PDB file of C-alpha atoms in Angstrom:
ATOM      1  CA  UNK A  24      39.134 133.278  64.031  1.00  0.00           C
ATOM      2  CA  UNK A  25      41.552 130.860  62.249  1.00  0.00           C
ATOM      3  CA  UNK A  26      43.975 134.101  61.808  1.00  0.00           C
ATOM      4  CA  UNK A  27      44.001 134.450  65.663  1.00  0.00           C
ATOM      5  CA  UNK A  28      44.487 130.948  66.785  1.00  0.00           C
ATOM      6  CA  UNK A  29      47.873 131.452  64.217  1.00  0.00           C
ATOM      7  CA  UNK A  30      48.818 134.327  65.582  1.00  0.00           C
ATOM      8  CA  UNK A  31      48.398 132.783  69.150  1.00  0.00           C
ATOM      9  CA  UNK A  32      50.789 129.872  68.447  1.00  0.00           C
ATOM     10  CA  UNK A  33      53.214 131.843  66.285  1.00  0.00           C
ATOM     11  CA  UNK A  34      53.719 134.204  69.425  1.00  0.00           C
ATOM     12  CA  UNK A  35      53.772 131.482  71.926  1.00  0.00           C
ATOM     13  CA  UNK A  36      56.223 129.802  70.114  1.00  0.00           C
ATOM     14  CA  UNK A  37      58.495 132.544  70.142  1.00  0.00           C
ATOM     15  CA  UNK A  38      58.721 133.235  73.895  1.00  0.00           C
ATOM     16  CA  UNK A  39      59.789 129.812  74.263  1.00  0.00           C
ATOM     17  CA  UNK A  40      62.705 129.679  71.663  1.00  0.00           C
ATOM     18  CA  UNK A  41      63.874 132.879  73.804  1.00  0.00           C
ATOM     19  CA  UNK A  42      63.308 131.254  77.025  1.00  0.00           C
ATOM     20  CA  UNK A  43      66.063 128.485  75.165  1.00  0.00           C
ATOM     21  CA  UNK A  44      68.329 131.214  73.840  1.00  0.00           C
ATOM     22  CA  UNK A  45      68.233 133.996  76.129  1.00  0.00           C
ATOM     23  CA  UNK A  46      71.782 134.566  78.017  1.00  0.00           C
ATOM     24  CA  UNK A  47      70.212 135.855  80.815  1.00  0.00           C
ATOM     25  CA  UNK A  48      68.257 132.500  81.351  1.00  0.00           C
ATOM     26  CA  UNK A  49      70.974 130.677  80.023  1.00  0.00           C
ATOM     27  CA  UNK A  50      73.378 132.363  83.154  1.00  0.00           C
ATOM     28  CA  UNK A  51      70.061 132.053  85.760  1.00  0.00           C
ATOM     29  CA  UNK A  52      70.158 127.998  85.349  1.00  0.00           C
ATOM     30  CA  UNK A  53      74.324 128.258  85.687  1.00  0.00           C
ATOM     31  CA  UNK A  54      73.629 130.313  89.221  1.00  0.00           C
ATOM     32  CA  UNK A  55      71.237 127.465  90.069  1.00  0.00           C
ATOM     33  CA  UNK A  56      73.518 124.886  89.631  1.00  0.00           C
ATOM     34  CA  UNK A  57      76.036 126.436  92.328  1.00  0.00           C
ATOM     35  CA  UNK A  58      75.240 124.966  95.883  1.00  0.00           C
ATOM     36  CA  UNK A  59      74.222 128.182  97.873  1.00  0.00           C
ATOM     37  CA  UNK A  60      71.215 128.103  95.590  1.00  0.00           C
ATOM     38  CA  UNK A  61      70.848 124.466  95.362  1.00  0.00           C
ATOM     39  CA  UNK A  62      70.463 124.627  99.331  1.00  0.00           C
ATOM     40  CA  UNK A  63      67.482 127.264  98.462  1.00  0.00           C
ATOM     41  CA  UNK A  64      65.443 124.614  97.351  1.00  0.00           C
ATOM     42  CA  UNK A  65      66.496 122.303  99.959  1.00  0.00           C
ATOM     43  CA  UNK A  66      69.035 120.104  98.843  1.00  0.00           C
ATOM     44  CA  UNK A  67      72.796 120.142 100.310  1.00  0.00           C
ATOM     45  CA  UNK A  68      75.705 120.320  97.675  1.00  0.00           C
ATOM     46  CA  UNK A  69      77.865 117.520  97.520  1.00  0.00           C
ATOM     47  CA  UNK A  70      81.799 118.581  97.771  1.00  0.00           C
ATOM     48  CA  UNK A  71      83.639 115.330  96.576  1.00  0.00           C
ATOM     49  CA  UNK A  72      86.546 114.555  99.814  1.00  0.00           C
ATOM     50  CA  UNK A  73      89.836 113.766  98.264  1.00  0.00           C
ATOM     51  CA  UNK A  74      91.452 111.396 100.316  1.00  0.00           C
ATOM     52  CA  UNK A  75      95.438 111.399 100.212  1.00  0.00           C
ATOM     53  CA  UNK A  76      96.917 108.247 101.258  1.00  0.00           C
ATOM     54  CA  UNK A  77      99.247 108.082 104.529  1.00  0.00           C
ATOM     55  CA  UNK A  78     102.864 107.750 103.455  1.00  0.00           C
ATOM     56  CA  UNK A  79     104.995 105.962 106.150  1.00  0.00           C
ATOM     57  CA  UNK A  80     108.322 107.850 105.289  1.00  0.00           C
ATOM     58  CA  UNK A  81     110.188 105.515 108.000  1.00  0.00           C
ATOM     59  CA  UNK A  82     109.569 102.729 105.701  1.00  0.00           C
ATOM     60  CA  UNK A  83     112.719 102.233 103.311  1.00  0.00           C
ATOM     61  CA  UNK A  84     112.848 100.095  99.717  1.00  0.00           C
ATOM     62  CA  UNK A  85     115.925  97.812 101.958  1.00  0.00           C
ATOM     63  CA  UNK A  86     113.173  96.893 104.869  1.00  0.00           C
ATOM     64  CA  UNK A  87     111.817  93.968 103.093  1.00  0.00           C
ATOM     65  CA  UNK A  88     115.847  92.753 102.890  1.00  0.00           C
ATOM     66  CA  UNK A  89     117.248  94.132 106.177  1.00  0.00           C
ATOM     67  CA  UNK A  90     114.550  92.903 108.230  1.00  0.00           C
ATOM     68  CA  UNK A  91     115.299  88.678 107.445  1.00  0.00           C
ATOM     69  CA  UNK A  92     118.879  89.947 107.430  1.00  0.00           C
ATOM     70  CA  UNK A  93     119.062  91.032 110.170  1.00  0.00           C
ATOM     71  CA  UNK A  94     117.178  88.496 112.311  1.00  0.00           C
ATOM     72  CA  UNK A  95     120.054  86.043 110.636  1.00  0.00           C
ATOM     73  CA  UNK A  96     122.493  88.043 111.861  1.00  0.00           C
ATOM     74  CA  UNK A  97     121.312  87.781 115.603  1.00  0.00           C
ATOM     75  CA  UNK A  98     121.069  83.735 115.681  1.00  0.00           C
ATOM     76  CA  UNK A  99     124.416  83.712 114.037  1.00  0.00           C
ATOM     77  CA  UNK A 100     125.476  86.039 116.910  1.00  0.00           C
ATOM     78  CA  UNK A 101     123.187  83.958 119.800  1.00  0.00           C
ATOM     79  CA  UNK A 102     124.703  80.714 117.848  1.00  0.00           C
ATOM     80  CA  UNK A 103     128.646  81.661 118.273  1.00  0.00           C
ATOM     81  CA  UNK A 104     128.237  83.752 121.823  1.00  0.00           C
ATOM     82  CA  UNK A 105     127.345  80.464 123.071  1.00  0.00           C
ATOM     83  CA  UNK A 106     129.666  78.105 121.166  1.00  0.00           C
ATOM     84  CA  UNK A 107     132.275  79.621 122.367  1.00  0.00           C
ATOM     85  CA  UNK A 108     131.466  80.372 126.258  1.00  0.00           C
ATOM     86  CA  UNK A 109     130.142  76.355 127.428  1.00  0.00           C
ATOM     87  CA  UNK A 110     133.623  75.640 127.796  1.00  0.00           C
ATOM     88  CA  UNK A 111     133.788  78.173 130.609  1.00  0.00           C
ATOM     89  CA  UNK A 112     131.272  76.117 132.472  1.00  0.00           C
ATOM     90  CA  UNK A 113     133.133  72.594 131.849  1.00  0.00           C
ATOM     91  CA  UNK A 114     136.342  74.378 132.530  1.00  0.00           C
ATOM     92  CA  UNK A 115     135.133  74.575 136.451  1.00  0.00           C
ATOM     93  CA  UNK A 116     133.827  71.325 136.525  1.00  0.00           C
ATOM     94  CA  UNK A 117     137.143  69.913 135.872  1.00  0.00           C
ATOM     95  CA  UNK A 118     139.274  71.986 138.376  1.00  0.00           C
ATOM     96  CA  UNK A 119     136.277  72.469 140.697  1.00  0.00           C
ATOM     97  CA  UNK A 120     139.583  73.563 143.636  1.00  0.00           C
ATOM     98  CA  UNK A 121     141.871  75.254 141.895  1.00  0.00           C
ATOM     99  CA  UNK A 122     139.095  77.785 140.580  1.00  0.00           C
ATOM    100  CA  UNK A 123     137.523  77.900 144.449  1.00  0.00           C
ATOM    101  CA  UNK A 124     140.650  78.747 145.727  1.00  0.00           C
ATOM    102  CA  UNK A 125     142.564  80.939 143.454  1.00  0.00           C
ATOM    103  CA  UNK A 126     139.068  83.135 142.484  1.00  0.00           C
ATOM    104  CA  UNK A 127     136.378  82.739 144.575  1.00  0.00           C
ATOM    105  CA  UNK A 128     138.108  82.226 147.773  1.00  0.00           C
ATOM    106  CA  UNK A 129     140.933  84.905 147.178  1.00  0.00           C
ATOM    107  CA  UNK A 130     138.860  87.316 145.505  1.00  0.00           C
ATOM    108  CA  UNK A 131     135.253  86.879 147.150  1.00  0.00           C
ATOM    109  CA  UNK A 132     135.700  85.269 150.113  1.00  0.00           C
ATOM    110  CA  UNK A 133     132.538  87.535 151.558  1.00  0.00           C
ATOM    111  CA  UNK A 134     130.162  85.360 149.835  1.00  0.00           C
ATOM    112  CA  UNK A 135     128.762  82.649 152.040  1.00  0.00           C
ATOM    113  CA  UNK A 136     129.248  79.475 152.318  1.00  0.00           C
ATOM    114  CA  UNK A 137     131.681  76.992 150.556  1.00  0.00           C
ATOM    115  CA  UNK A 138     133.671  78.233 147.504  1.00  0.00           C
ATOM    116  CA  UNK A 139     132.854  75.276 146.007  1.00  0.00           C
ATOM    117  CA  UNK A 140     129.407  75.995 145.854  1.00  0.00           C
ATOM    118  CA  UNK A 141     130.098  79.279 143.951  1.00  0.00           C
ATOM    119  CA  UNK A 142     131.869  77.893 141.280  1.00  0.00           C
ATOM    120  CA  UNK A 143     129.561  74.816 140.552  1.00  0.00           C
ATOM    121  CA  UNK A 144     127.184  77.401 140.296  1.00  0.00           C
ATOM    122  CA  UNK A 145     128.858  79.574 137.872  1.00  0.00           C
ATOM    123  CA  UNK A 146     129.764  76.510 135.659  1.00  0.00           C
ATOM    124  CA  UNK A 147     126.427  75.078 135.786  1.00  0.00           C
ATOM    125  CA  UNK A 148     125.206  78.595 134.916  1.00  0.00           C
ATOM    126  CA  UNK A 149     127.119  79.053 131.708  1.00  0.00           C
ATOM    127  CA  UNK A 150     126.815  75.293 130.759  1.00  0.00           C
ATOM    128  CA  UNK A 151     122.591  75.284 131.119  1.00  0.00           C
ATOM    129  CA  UNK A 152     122.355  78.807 129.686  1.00  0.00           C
ATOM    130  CA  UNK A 153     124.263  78.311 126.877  1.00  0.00           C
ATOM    131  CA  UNK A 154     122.011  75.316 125.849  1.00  0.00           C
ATOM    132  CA  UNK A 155     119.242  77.495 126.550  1.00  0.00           C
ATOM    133  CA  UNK A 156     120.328  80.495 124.835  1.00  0.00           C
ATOM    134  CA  UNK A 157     121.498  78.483 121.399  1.00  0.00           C
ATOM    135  CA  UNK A 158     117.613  77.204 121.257  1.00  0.00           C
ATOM    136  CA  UNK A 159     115.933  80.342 122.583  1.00  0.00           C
ATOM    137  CA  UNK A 160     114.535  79.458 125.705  1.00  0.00           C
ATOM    138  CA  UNK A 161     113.716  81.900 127.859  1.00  0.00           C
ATOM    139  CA  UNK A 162     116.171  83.754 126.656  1.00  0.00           C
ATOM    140  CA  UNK A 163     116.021  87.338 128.985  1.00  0.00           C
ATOM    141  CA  UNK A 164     116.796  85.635 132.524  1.00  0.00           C
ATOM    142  CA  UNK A 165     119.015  83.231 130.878  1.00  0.00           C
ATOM    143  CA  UNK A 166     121.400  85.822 129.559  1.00  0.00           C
ATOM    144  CA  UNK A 167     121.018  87.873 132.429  1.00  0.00           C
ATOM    145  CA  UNK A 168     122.607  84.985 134.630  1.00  0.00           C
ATOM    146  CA  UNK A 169     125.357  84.192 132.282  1.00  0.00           C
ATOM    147  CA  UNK A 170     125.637  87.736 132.078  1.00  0.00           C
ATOM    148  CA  UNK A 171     125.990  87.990 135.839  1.00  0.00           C
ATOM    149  CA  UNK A 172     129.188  85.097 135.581  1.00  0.00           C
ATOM    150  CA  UNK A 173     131.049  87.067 133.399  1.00  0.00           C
ATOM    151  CA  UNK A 174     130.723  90.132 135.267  1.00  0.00           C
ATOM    152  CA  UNK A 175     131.860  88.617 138.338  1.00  0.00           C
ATOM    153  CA  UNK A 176     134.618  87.524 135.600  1.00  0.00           C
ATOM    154  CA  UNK A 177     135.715  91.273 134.618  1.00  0.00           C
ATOM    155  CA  UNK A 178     135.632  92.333 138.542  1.00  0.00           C
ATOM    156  CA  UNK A 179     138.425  89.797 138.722  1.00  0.00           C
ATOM    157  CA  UNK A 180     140.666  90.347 136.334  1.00  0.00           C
ATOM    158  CA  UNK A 181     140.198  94.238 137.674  1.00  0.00           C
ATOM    159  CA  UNK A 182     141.005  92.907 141.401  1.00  0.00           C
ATOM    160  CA  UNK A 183     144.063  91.258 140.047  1.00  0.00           C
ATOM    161  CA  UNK A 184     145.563  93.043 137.194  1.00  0.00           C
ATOM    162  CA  UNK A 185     143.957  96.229 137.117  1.00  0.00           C
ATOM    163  CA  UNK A 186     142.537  98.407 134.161  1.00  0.00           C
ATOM    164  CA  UNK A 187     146.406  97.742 132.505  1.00  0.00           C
ATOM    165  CA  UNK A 188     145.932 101.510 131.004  1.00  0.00           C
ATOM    166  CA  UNK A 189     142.609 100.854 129.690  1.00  0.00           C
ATOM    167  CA  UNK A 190     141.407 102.524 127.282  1.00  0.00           C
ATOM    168  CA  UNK A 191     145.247 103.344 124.943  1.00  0.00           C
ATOM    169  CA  UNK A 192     147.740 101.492 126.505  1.00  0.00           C
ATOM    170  CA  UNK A 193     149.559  98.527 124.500  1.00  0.00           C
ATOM    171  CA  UNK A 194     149.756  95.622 126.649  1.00  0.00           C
ATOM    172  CA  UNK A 195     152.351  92.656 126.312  1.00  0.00           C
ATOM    173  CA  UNK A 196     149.487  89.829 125.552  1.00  0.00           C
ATOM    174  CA  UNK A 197     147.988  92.239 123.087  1.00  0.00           C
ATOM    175  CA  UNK A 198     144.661  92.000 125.196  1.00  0.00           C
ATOM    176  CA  UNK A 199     143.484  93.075 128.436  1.00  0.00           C
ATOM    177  CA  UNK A 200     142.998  90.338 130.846  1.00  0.00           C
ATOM    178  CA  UNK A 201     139.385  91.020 131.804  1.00  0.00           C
ATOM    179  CA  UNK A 202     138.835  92.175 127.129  1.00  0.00           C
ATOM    180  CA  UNK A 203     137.264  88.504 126.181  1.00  0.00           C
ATOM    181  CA  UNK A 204     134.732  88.982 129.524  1.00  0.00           C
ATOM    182  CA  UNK A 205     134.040  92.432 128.905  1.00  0.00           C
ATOM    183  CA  UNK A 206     132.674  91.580 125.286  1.00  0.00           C
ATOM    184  CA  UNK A 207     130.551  88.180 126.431  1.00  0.00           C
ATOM    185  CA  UNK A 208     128.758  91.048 129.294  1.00  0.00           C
ATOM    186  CA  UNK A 209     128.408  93.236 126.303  1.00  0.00           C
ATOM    187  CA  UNK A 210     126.951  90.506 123.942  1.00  0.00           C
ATOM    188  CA  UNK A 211     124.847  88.734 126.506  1.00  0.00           C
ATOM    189  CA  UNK A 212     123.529  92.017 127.795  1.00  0.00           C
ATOM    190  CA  UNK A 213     122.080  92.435 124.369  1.00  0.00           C
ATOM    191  CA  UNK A 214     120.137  89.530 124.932  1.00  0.00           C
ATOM    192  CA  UNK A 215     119.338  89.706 128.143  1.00  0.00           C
ATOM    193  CA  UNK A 216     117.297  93.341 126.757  1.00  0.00           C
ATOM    194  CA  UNK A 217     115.960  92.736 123.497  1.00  0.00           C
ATOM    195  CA  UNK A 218     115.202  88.340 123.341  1.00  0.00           C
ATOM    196  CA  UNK A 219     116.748  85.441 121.338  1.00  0.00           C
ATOM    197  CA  UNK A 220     115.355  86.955 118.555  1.00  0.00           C
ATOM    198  CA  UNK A 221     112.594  85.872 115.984  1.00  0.00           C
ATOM    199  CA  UNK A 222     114.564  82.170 115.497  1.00  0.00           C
ATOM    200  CA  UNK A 223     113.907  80.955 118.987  1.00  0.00           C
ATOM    201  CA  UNK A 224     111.608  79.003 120.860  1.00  0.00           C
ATOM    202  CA  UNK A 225     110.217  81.781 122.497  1.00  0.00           C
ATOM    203  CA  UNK A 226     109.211  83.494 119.044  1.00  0.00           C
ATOM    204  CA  UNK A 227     108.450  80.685 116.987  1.00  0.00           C
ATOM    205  CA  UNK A 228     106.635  77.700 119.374  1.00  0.00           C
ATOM    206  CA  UNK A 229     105.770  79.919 122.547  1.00  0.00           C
ATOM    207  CA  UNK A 230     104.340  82.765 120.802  1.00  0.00           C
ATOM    208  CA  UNK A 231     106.503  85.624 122.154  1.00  0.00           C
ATOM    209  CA  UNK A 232     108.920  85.737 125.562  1.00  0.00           C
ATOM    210  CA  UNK A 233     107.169  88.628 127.103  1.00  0.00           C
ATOM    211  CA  UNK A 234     103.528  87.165 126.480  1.00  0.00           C
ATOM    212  CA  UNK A 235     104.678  84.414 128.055  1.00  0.00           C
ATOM    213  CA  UNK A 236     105.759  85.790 131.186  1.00  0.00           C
ATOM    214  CA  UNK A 237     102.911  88.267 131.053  1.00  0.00           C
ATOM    215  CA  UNK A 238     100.598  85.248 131.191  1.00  0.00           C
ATOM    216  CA  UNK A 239     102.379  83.734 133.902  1.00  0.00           C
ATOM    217  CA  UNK A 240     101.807  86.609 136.210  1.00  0.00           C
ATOM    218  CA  UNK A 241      98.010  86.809 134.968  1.00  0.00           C
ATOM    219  CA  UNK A 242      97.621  83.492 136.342  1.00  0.00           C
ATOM    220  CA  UNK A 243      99.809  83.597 139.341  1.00  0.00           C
ATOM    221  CA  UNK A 244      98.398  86.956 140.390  1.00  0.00           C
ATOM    222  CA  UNK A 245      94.969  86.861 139.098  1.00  0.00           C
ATOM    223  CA  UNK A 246      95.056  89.206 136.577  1.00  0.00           C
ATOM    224  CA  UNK A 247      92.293  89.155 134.052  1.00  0.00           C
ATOM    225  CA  UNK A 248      93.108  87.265 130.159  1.00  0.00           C
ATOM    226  CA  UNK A 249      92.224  89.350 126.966  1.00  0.00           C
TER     227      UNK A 249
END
């Protein structure tokens, strides 16, 4: 009896070890391991997601520079356009007649009323805007109308001395007449588009130029706040 309970264990002992070293077993457990026969017994294989991050190839290593650089170089511009254009506007005011006679009334005589009018106008124009415009107050509709003068400027030196070859032709004062106004429309056109820029009241105290009108017409025309 003792010599079968021995021969029992010894034999039982021996299917296990092959159960353990068996390739066939060993490639049976590898099969199992793949998901299509994990998902036999009712679990879903997990496929790890690789996530690539999003590369922003507009972004340059000279943004962090340029940026601050650039916002520097448009006060310095704002700054200088309208150092050097007040005088215009005081300029006026001290020959108020000889400027409504020899422009507005010569050259534009179809605008109504008193020439006078239309040249304290223009002066007061260019001297409020260019206060304005050196702080950065409202700047859009401020440049806009100081644009507007110096457009009205161009048209005249056009009405009285003509293109003068425009665009190759050497003149004797080295400048077109109507070259100085041309560049202040150019400059102030700028403005009038894209804002003082982010050193300017509207940027830095009022929050933004265009938020500020938008919330103007919000509450003038009912429109409903964020």
């Amino acid at each position: 009896m003792n010599f079968t309970k021995a021969l029992f264990v010894v034999v039982a002992l021996a299917g296990n070890s092959a159960a353990f070293t068996n390739p066939g077993n060993a490639k049976v457990l590898s099969n199992l391991s793949k998901p299509s026969e994990l998902a036999a017994f009712g679990r879903k294989a997990k496929v790890a997601k690789v996530i690539e991050p999003e590369i922003d190839e507009s972004v340059t290593m000279f943004d962090p520079i340029a940026e601050p650089v650039g916002d520097v170089a448009v006060l310095a511009l704002r700054l200088a356009t309208c150092a050097l254009l007040v005088h215009h506007g005081f300029d006026k005011i001290q020959n108020v007649d000889g400027f409504s006679a020899n422009v507005v009334a010569k050259f534009f005589g179809f605008l109504p009323g008193p020439p006078s009018f239309w040249t304290l106008s223009a002066a007061a124009t260019q001297i409020a805007g260019a206060g304005l415009l050196t702080v950065g107050i409202l700047a859009r509709p401020v440049a806009f109308s100081m644009m507007c003068t110096m457009l009205v400027a161009v048209i005249f030196h056009l009405l009285n001395t003509g293109a003068e070859g425009f665009p190759l032709a050497v003149v004797p004062q080295h400048s077109y007449n109507y070259e100085l106004a041309a560049m202040y429309v150019g400059v102030l056109a700028y403005f009038a588009a894209a804002g003082a820029g982010a050193y300017s009241v509207d940027e830095a105290v009022l929050g933004g130029e265009l938020k500020l009108y938008e919330s103007g017409i919000k509450k003038v025309f009912g429109g409903d706040e964020e």
